[in-house]
């Protein structure tokens, strides 16, 4: 136990026993501001060793557990964890060269996101402790995977909570403006420096491939971003309409359609809430509607407004669906449980005056695993309804 120690209180120790990998600031026996950014030994209120963790006094999440054992945490330690994450993906990944290599705590790599887009890598270091070892992480990724480039997409607002700046950085090589990757039968472009999140939304990969099986007639892709649901749906639909508020995203969508020789996608720039309303006035009908909104409930205090937002888009989509049509409705808010999301969809159904049956309950893919005792890592919900 070479590291300095931080003591947690009785409540914190009880919380730790549930298996949750974080300790909140209120559950520390005493703050140790000078240790912020370091790895510390964590002791319970009686002085017993609980494990090693990143410490940050500035963050409400003051301790993030790395290991329960009294192990040496150095480059070799991190390399072993990263190798395990890579080996796991080698076993489970098929039909794509764009996937998540590290899903943070769920891979034993607290607050480290590593996404692979072909031969390029995009990472996020979302806590002070992990940010401090960013260069070591990049070295390990270079040694293990020989990528052509690595960028740090640390322009996420959650970094502010750690006292870290929002920034983008090239850590290695020269990332091209556009990388071509594939997902099932579809090829698409990714800009790892300027795209949203780490470049794209890898968590919806399997759901997008599944959507293809429900597509026919007229499809509507709401919150389309660069059109991945649209591309998968296009092959079995007569026509796909893709809505997004970002003109930039829709421009890439058109490039993606060209790349796949797809000609039946129409883009519509605008606000989904307004457009669904006007489609209803125009009596338009669809056989498949995808709702993949950004997280409406970014924090617990947003929850009430978020719930109304989810009910509204779902309700409006339900009214536009043909009999036998399918609704692919998603939520990536981790502040909203699967049970709550189901209640939202039930409420929307009631308000729409329609009836429907639930045909599938889907989640995030296996390259985004989650710890059962860490609900924050389980965030994506996707329900498939068939309108009756
Ligand atoms: N379905 C996409 C990911 C969607 S991310 C995929 O599978 O890759 C959410 C998208 O919603 C972003 O592209 C954002 O620009 C868009 N967006 C956010 N609010 C919106 C609104 N009110 N109306 C239309 N688009 C919106």
Coordinates of C-alpha atoms and ligand atoms in Angstrom, one line a residue:
X1 CA 0.0 0.0 0.0
X2 CA 2.3 2.7 -1.3
X3 CA -0.4 5.2 -2.2
X4 CA -1.7 7.9 0.2
X5 CA -5.0 6.9 1.8
X6 CA -8.4 8.4 1.7
X7 CA -11.0 7.3 4.3
X8 CA -14.7 6.9 3.6
X9 CA -17.5 6.9 6.2
X10 CA -19.9 4.2 7.2
X11 CA -22.5 5.1 4.6
X12 CA -19.8 5.1 1.9
X13 CA -18.6 1.7 3.0
X14 CA -22.1 0.3 2.9
X15 CA -22.6 1.8 -0.6
X16 CA -19.2 0.2 -1.7
X17 CA -20.5 -3.2 -0.5
X18 CA -23.3 -3.0 -3.1
X19 CA -20.6 -3.2 -5.7
X20 CA -21.0 0.3 -7.1
X21 CA -17.6 1.5 -8.3
X22 CA -18.0 5.2 -7.2
X23 CA -17.9 7.0 -3.9
X24 CA -19.5 10.4 -3.6
X25 CA -17.8 13.4 -1.9
X26 CA -20.4 13.4 0.9
X27 CA -19.3 9.9 1.9
X28 CA -15.7 10.7 2.6
X29 CA -14.5 10.9 6.1
X30 CA -12.3 13.8 5.2
X31 CA -11.5 15.7 2.0
X32 CA -7.9 15.5 0.8
X33 CA -7.7 18.2 -1.8
X34 CA -3.9 17.9 -2.3
X35 CA -4.4 14.3 -3.5
X36 CA -6.7 15.2 -6.4
X37 CA -5.8 13.5 -9.6
X38 CA -3.8 10.8 -7.8
X39 CA -4.4 7.1 -7.3
X40 CA -5.1 6.5 -3.6
X41 CA -5.8 3.6 -1.3
X42 CA -9.3 3.6 0.0
X43 CA -10.0 2.7 3.7
X44 CA -13.3 2.2 5.4
X45 CA -14.3 4.0 8.6
X46 CA -12.5 1.3 10.6
X47 CA -9.3 1.7 8.6
X48 CA -9.7 -1.6 6.6
X49 CA -8.3 -1.5 3.0
X50 CA -11.0 -1.6 0.3
X51 CA -9.1 -1.0 -2.8
X52 CA -7.4 1.6 -5.0
X53 CA -9.2 4.4 -6.8
X54 CA -8.7 7.7 -8.7
X55 CA -9.4 10.6 -6.3
X56 CA -10.7 14.0 -7.3
X57 CA -11.8 16.4 -4.6
X58 CA -13.4 18.7 -7.2
X59 CA -15.8 16.1 -8.4
X60 CA -19.0 15.0 -6.7
X61 CA -17.8 11.5 -7.7
X62 CA -14.7 11.7 -5.6
X63 CA -13.5 8.2 -5.8
X64 CA -13.6 5.8 -8.8
X65 CA -12.4 2.3 -7.9
X66 CA -9.8 0.8 -10.1
X67 CA -9.0 -2.4 -8.2
X68 CA -10.1 -4.2 -5.0
X69 CA -6.7 -5.7 -4.5
X70 CA -3.6 -4.1 -3.2
X71 CA -1.9 -4.2 -6.6
X72 CA 0.7 -1.9 -8.2
X73 CA -1.0 0.4 -10.7
X74 CA 1.5 1.2 -13.4
X75 CA 1.7 1.0 -17.2
X76 CA 1.8 -2.9 -17.1
X77 CA -1.4 -2.9 -15.0
X78 CA -3.3 -0.7 -17.5
X79 CA -1.9 -2.7 -20.4
X80 CA -3.3 -5.9 -19.0
X81 CA -6.7 -4.3 -18.6
X82 CA -6.6 -2.9 -22.1
X83 CA -5.5 -6.3 -23.5
X84 CA -8.5 -8.0 -21.8
X85 CA -10.8 -5.4 -23.3
X86 CA -9.3 -6.0 -26.8
X87 CA -9.5 -9.8 -26.4
X88 CA -13.1 -9.7 -25.4
X89 CA -14.0 -7.6 -28.5
X90 CA -12.0 -10.0 -30.7
X91 CA -14.3 -12.8 -29.5
X92 CA -17.7 -10.9 -29.8
X93 CA -17.3 -8.5 -32.7
X94 CA -18.5 -9.5 -36.1
X95 CA -19.9 -7.6 -39.2
X96 CA -18.2 -4.3 -38.3
X97 CA -14.8 -2.6 -38.0
X98 CA -16.3 0.3 -35.9
X99 CA -17.0 -0.6 -32.3
X100 CA -16.3 0.3 -28.6
X101 CA -13.0 -1.1 -27.3
X102 CA -13.4 0.2 -23.7
X103 CA -16.7 1.0 -22.0
X104 CA -15.1 2.5 -19.0
X105 CA -15.9 1.0 -15.6
X106 CA -17.5 -2.0 -17.3
X107 CA -14.0 -2.8 -18.7
X108 CA -12.2 -2.1 -15.5
X109 CA -11.0 1.2 -17.1
X110 CA -12.8 3.9 -15.0
X111 CA -14.0 6.8 -17.2
X112 CA -12.1 5.7 -20.2
X113 CA -13.9 5.4 -23.5
X114 CA -12.1 3.9 -26.5
X115 CA -13.8 3.7 -29.8
X116 CA -12.3 2.1 -32.8
X117 CA -13.1 3.2 -36.3
X118 CA -11.2 1.0 -38.7
X119 CA -7.6 1.8 -38.2
X120 CA -8.2 4.9 -36.2
X121 CA -9.0 5.4 -32.5
X122 CA -11.0 8.0 -30.7
X123 CA -10.8 8.1 -26.9
X124 CA -12.4 10.1 -24.0
X125 CA -10.8 10.5 -20.6
X126 CA -13.7 11.7 -18.5
X127 CA -12.1 12.0 -15.0
X128 CA -9.1 13.8 -13.7
X129 CA -7.3 10.7 -12.7
X130 CA -7.7 9.0 -16.1
X131 CA -7.0 12.2 -17.9
X132 CA -3.6 12.4 -16.1
X133 CA -2.6 9.0 -17.6
X134 CA -3.9 9.8 -21.1
X135 CA -0.5 9.6 -22.7
X136 CA 0.2 6.2 -21.1
X137 CA -3.1 4.9 -22.5
X138 CA -2.2 6.2 -26.0
X139 CA 1.2 4.5 -25.8
X140 CA -0.5 1.2 -24.8
X141 CA -3.0 1.5 -27.7
X142 CA -0.2 2.1 -30.1
X143 CA 1.7 -0.9 -28.9
X144 CA -1.3 -3.2 -28.9
X145 CA -3.2 -2.1 -32.0
X146 CA -0.8 -0.2 -34.3
X147 CA -3.5 2.3 -35.2
X148 CA -2.9 5.0 -37.8
X149 CA -4.1 7.8 -35.5
X150 CA -5.5 8.4 -32.1
X151 CA -7.6 11.5 -31.1
X152 CA -8.9 12.5 -27.7
X153 CA -12.5 13.7 -28.0
X154 CA -12.5 15.4 -24.6
X155 CA -15.0 18.0 -25.7
X156 CA -17.7 16.4 -23.5
X157 CA -19.4 18.7 -21.0
X158 CA -19.2 16.0 -18.3
X159 CA -15.5 16.9 -18.0
X160 CA -16.4 20.3 -16.4
X161 CA -17.7 18.3 -13.4
X162 CA -14.1 17.1 -12.9
X163 CA -12.6 20.6 -13.3
X164 CA -11.3 19.5 -16.7
X165 CA -11.4 21.6 -19.9
X166 CA -13.5 20.7 -22.9
X167 CA -10.9 20.1 -25.7
X168 CA -10.0 18.0 -28.7
X169 CA -6.5 16.7 -29.2
X170 CA -4.6 14.6 -31.7
X171 CA -2.6 12.2 -29.6
X172 CA -0.9 10.3 -32.4
X173 CA -0.7 10.2 -36.2
X174 CA -2.8 12.2 -38.6
X175 CA -6.5 11.5 -38.5
X176 CA -8.0 11.8 -42.0
X177 CA -11.0 14.1 -42.5
X178 CA -13.1 11.0 -43.3
X179 CA -12.7 7.4 -42.4
X180 CA -14.7 4.8 -44.3
X181 CA -16.0 1.9 -42.0
X182 CA -18.6 -0.7 -42.4
X183 CA -21.6 -2.0 -40.3
X184 CA -23.4 -5.0 -41.6
X185 CA -24.1 -4.4 -45.3
X186 CA -23.6 -0.6 -45.0
X187 CA -20.5 1.5 -45.4
X188 CA -20.3 4.9 -43.8
X189 CA -18.0 7.8 -43.2
X190 CA -16.7 9.0 -39.8
X191 CA -14.9 12.2 -38.9
X192 CA -13.3 11.4 -35.6
X193 CA -12.3 15.0 -34.9
X194 CA -15.5 16.8 -35.8
X195 CA -18.3 14.2 -35.7
X196 CA -20.6 14.1 -32.6
X197 CA -19.4 12.2 -29.5
X198 CA -16.3 10.2 -30.6
X199 CA -17.3 10.5 -34.2
X200 CA -20.5 8.5 -34.3
X201 CA -23.0 6.5 -32.3
X202 CA -21.7 3.0 -32.0
X203 CA -24.1 2.0 -29.3
X204 CA -27.0 1.7 -31.9
X205 CA -25.1 -0.6 -34.3
X206 CA -27.1 -3.8 -33.6
X207 CA -30.4 -1.9 -33.4
X208 CA -29.8 -0.3 -36.8
X209 CA -29.1 -3.7 -38.3
X210 CA -32.2 -5.0 -36.7
X211 CA -34.3 -2.1 -38.0
X212 CA -33.6 -3.3 -41.5
X213 CA -35.8 -6.4 -40.8
X214 CA -38.8 -4.2 -40.0
X215 CA -38.4 -1.7 -42.9
X216 CA -40.9 -1.7 -45.8
X217 CA -43.0 0.9 -47.7
X218 CA -42.3 4.3 -46.2
X219 CA -39.8 4.7 -43.4
X220 CA -39.1 7.8 -41.2
X221 CA -35.8 8.2 -39.4
X222 CA -36.1 10.8 -36.7
X223 CA -32.9 12.2 -35.1
X224 CA -31.0 10.6 -38.0
X225 CA -27.6 12.2 -37.5
X226 CA -25.5 10.9 -40.5
X227 CA -28.3 8.5 -41.5
X228 CA -27.2 5.1 -40.3
X229 CA -30.8 3.9 -39.5
X230 CA -31.8 5.3 -42.9
X231 CA -29.1 3.4 -44.7
X232 CA -30.0 0.1 -43.2
X233 CA -33.8 0.7 -43.7
X234 CA -33.4 2.0 -47.3
X235 CA -32.7 -1.4 -48.9
X236 CA -36.1 -2.8 -47.9
X237 CA -38.1 0.4 -48.1
X238 CA -39.6 2.3 -51.0
X239 CA -38.7 5.6 -49.5
X240 CA -36.9 6.8 -46.3
X241 CA -37.3 10.3 -44.9
X242 CA -34.5 11.3 -42.5
X243 CA -34.9 14.2 -40.1
X244 CA -32.2 16.0 -38.2
X245 CA -31.7 19.5 -36.9
X246 CA -28.0 19.5 -38.1
X247 CA -27.5 20.5 -41.7
X248 CA -23.9 19.3 -41.4
X249 CA -25.0 15.8 -40.3
X250 CA -27.5 15.6 -43.2
X251 CA -24.8 16.5 -45.7
X252 CA -22.7 13.6 -44.5
X253 CA -25.9 11.4 -44.7
X254 CA -26.1 12.2 -48.4
X255 CA -22.5 11.3 -48.9
X256 CA -23.1 8.0 -47.0
X257 CA -26.1 7.3 -49.3
X258 CA -23.9 7.9 -52.4
X259 CA -21.2 5.6 -50.9
X260 CA -23.8 2.8 -50.8
X261 CA -25.5 3.7 -54.1
X262 CA -28.7 4.3 -52.2
X263 CA -31.1 6.7 -54.0
X264 CA -34.3 6.5 -52.0
X265 CA -33.5 8.6 -48.9
X266 CA -34.9 12.1 -48.6
X267 CA -33.4 14.5 -46.0
X268 CA -35.4 17.0 -44.0
X269 CA -33.6 19.6 -41.8
X270 CA -35.6 20.7 -38.8
X271 CA -37.0 20.0 -35.4
X272 CA -38.6 16.5 -35.0
X273 CA -41.2 17.8 -32.6
X274 CA -42.5 20.3 -35.2
X275 CA -42.1 18.1 -38.2
X276 CA -44.1 15.2 -36.7
X277 CA -46.9 17.6 -36.0
X278 CA -46.9 19.0 -39.6
X279 CA -46.8 15.5 -41.1
X280 CA -49.9 14.7 -39.1
X281 CA -51.7 17.7 -40.5
X282 CA -50.6 16.6 -44.0
X283 CA -52.0 13.1 -43.2
X284 CA -48.7 11.4 -44.0
X285 CA -48.3 7.7 -43.1
X286 CA -45.3 5.6 -42.4
X287 CA -44.7 1.9 -42.1
X288 CA -41.5 2.3 -39.9
X289 CA -40.6 5.2 -37.7
X290 CA -37.3 5.3 -35.8
X291 CA -37.1 7.6 -32.8
X292 CA -33.5 8.0 -31.6
X293 CA -33.4 11.3 -29.7
X294 CA -30.4 12.6 -27.8
X295 CA -30.6 12.1 -24.0
X296 CA -33.5 14.4 -22.9
X297 CA -32.8 13.6 -19.2
X298 CA -29.1 14.7 -18.9
X299 CA -29.6 15.0 -15.1
X300 CA -32.2 14.0 -12.5
X301 CA -33.6 17.5 -12.4
X302 CA -34.4 17.4 -16.2
X303 CA -36.5 14.3 -15.7
X304 CA -40.0 15.7 -15.6
X305 CA -39.5 17.8 -18.8
X306 CA -37.7 14.9 -20.4
X307 CA -40.6 12.5 -19.7
X308 CA -43.0 14.9 -21.4
X309 CA -40.6 15.2 -24.4
X310 CA -40.4 11.5 -24.8
X311 CA -44.2 11.1 -24.5
X312 CA -44.7 13.8 -27.1
X313 CA -42.5 12.4 -29.8
X314 CA -43.7 8.9 -29.2
X315 CA -47.3 9.9 -29.3
X316 CA -46.8 11.9 -32.5
X317 CA -45.0 9.0 -34.2
X318 CA -47.7 6.5 -33.2
X319 CA -50.3 8.7 -34.9
X320 CA -48.3 8.6 -38.1
X321 CA -47.9 4.8 -38.3
X322 CA -49.9 2.5 -40.6
X323 CA -51.7 -0.5 -39.2
X324 CA -49.0 -3.2 -38.9
X325 CA -46.3 -0.5 -39.0
X326 CA -43.4 -0.5 -36.6
X327 CA -42.1 2.0 -34.1
X328 CA -38.5 1.7 -33.1
X329 CA -38.3 3.9 -30.1
X330 CA -35.1 4.5 -28.1
X331 CA -33.8 6.4 -25.1
X332 CA -30.2 6.8 -24.2
X333 CA -30.9 8.7 -20.9
X334 CA -29.4 6.7 -18.0
X335 CA -31.4 8.8 -15.6
X336 CA -34.5 7.0 -17.1
X337 CA -34.9 3.3 -16.2
X338 CA -36.2 0.7 -18.6
X339 CA -39.3 0.5 -16.5
X340 CA -39.8 4.3 -16.7
X341 CA -39.3 4.3 -20.4
X342 CA -41.9 1.5 -20.8
X343 CA -44.4 3.6 -18.8
X344 CA -43.7 6.6 -21.1
X345 CA -44.4 4.5 -24.2
X346 CA -47.6 3.2 -22.5
X347 CA -48.7 6.7 -21.7
X348 CA -48.0 7.8 -25.3
X349 CA -50.0 4.9 -26.6
X350 CA -53.0 5.9 -24.4
X351 CA -52.8 9.5 -25.5
X352 CA -52.6 8.5 -29.2
X353 CA -55.7 6.4 -29.0
X354 CA -54.0 3.6 -30.9
X355 CA -53.2 0.1 -29.8
X356 CA -49.9 -1.8 -30.3
X357 CA -48.0 -4.8 -29.2
X358 CA -44.4 -4.9 -28.0
X359 CA -42.5 -7.2 -30.3
X360 CA -38.9 -6.6 -29.1
X361 CA -37.0 -5.2 -26.2
X362 CA -33.4 -4.3 -27.2
X363 CA -30.4 -2.8 -25.4
X364 CA -26.9 -1.7 -26.1
X365 CA -24.6 -4.2 -27.9
X366 CA -22.0 -6.4 -26.1
X367 CA -19.1 -4.1 -26.9
X368 CA -20.9 -1.7 -24.5
X369 CA -21.2 -4.2 -21.6
X370 CA -22.6 -3.0 -18.3
X371 CA -22.0 -3.9 -14.7
X372 CA -25.2 -5.0 -13.0
X373 CA -24.3 -3.1 -9.8
X374 CA -23.5 0.1 -11.8
X375 CA -26.7 1.2 -13.4
X376 CA -25.0 4.2 -15.0
X377 CA -23.3 1.9 -17.5
X378 CA -26.7 0.5 -18.7
X379 CA -28.3 3.4 -20.6
X380 CA -29.6 2.4 -23.9
X381 CA -33.2 1.2 -24.3
X382 CA -34.9 0.4 -27.5
X383 CA -38.5 -0.9 -27.8
X384 CA -40.0 -2.2 -31.0
X385 CA -43.8 -1.8 -31.2
X386 CA -46.2 -3.1 -33.9
X387 CA -49.3 -1.0 -34.4
X388 CA -52.5 -2.9 -34.4
Ligands
LIG1 N1 -29.7 7.8 -35.0 C1 -28.3 8.3 -35.0 C2 -27.9 9.0 -33.8 C3 -28.8 10.1 -33.3 S1 -28.0 11.2 -32.2 C4 -27.4 7.1 -35.3 O1 -27.8 6.0 -35.2 O2 -26.3 7.4 -35.7 C5 -29.2 12.5 -32.1 C6 -29.3 13.4 -33.3 O3 -30.5 14.2 -33.0 C7 -28.2 14.4 -33.5 O4 -27.7 14.2 -34.8 C8 -28.8 15.8 -33.3 O5 -28.3 16.7 -34.3 C9 -30.3 15.5 -33.5 N2 -31.2 16.4 -32.8 C10 -31.2 16.8 -31.5 N3 -32.4 17.4 -31.2 C11 -33.1 17.4 -32.4 C12 -34.5 17.9 -32.7 N4 -35.2 18.5 -31.8 N5 -34.9 17.7 -33.9 C13 -34.2 17.1 -34.9 N6 -32.9 16.6 -34.6 C14 -32.4 16.8 -33.4

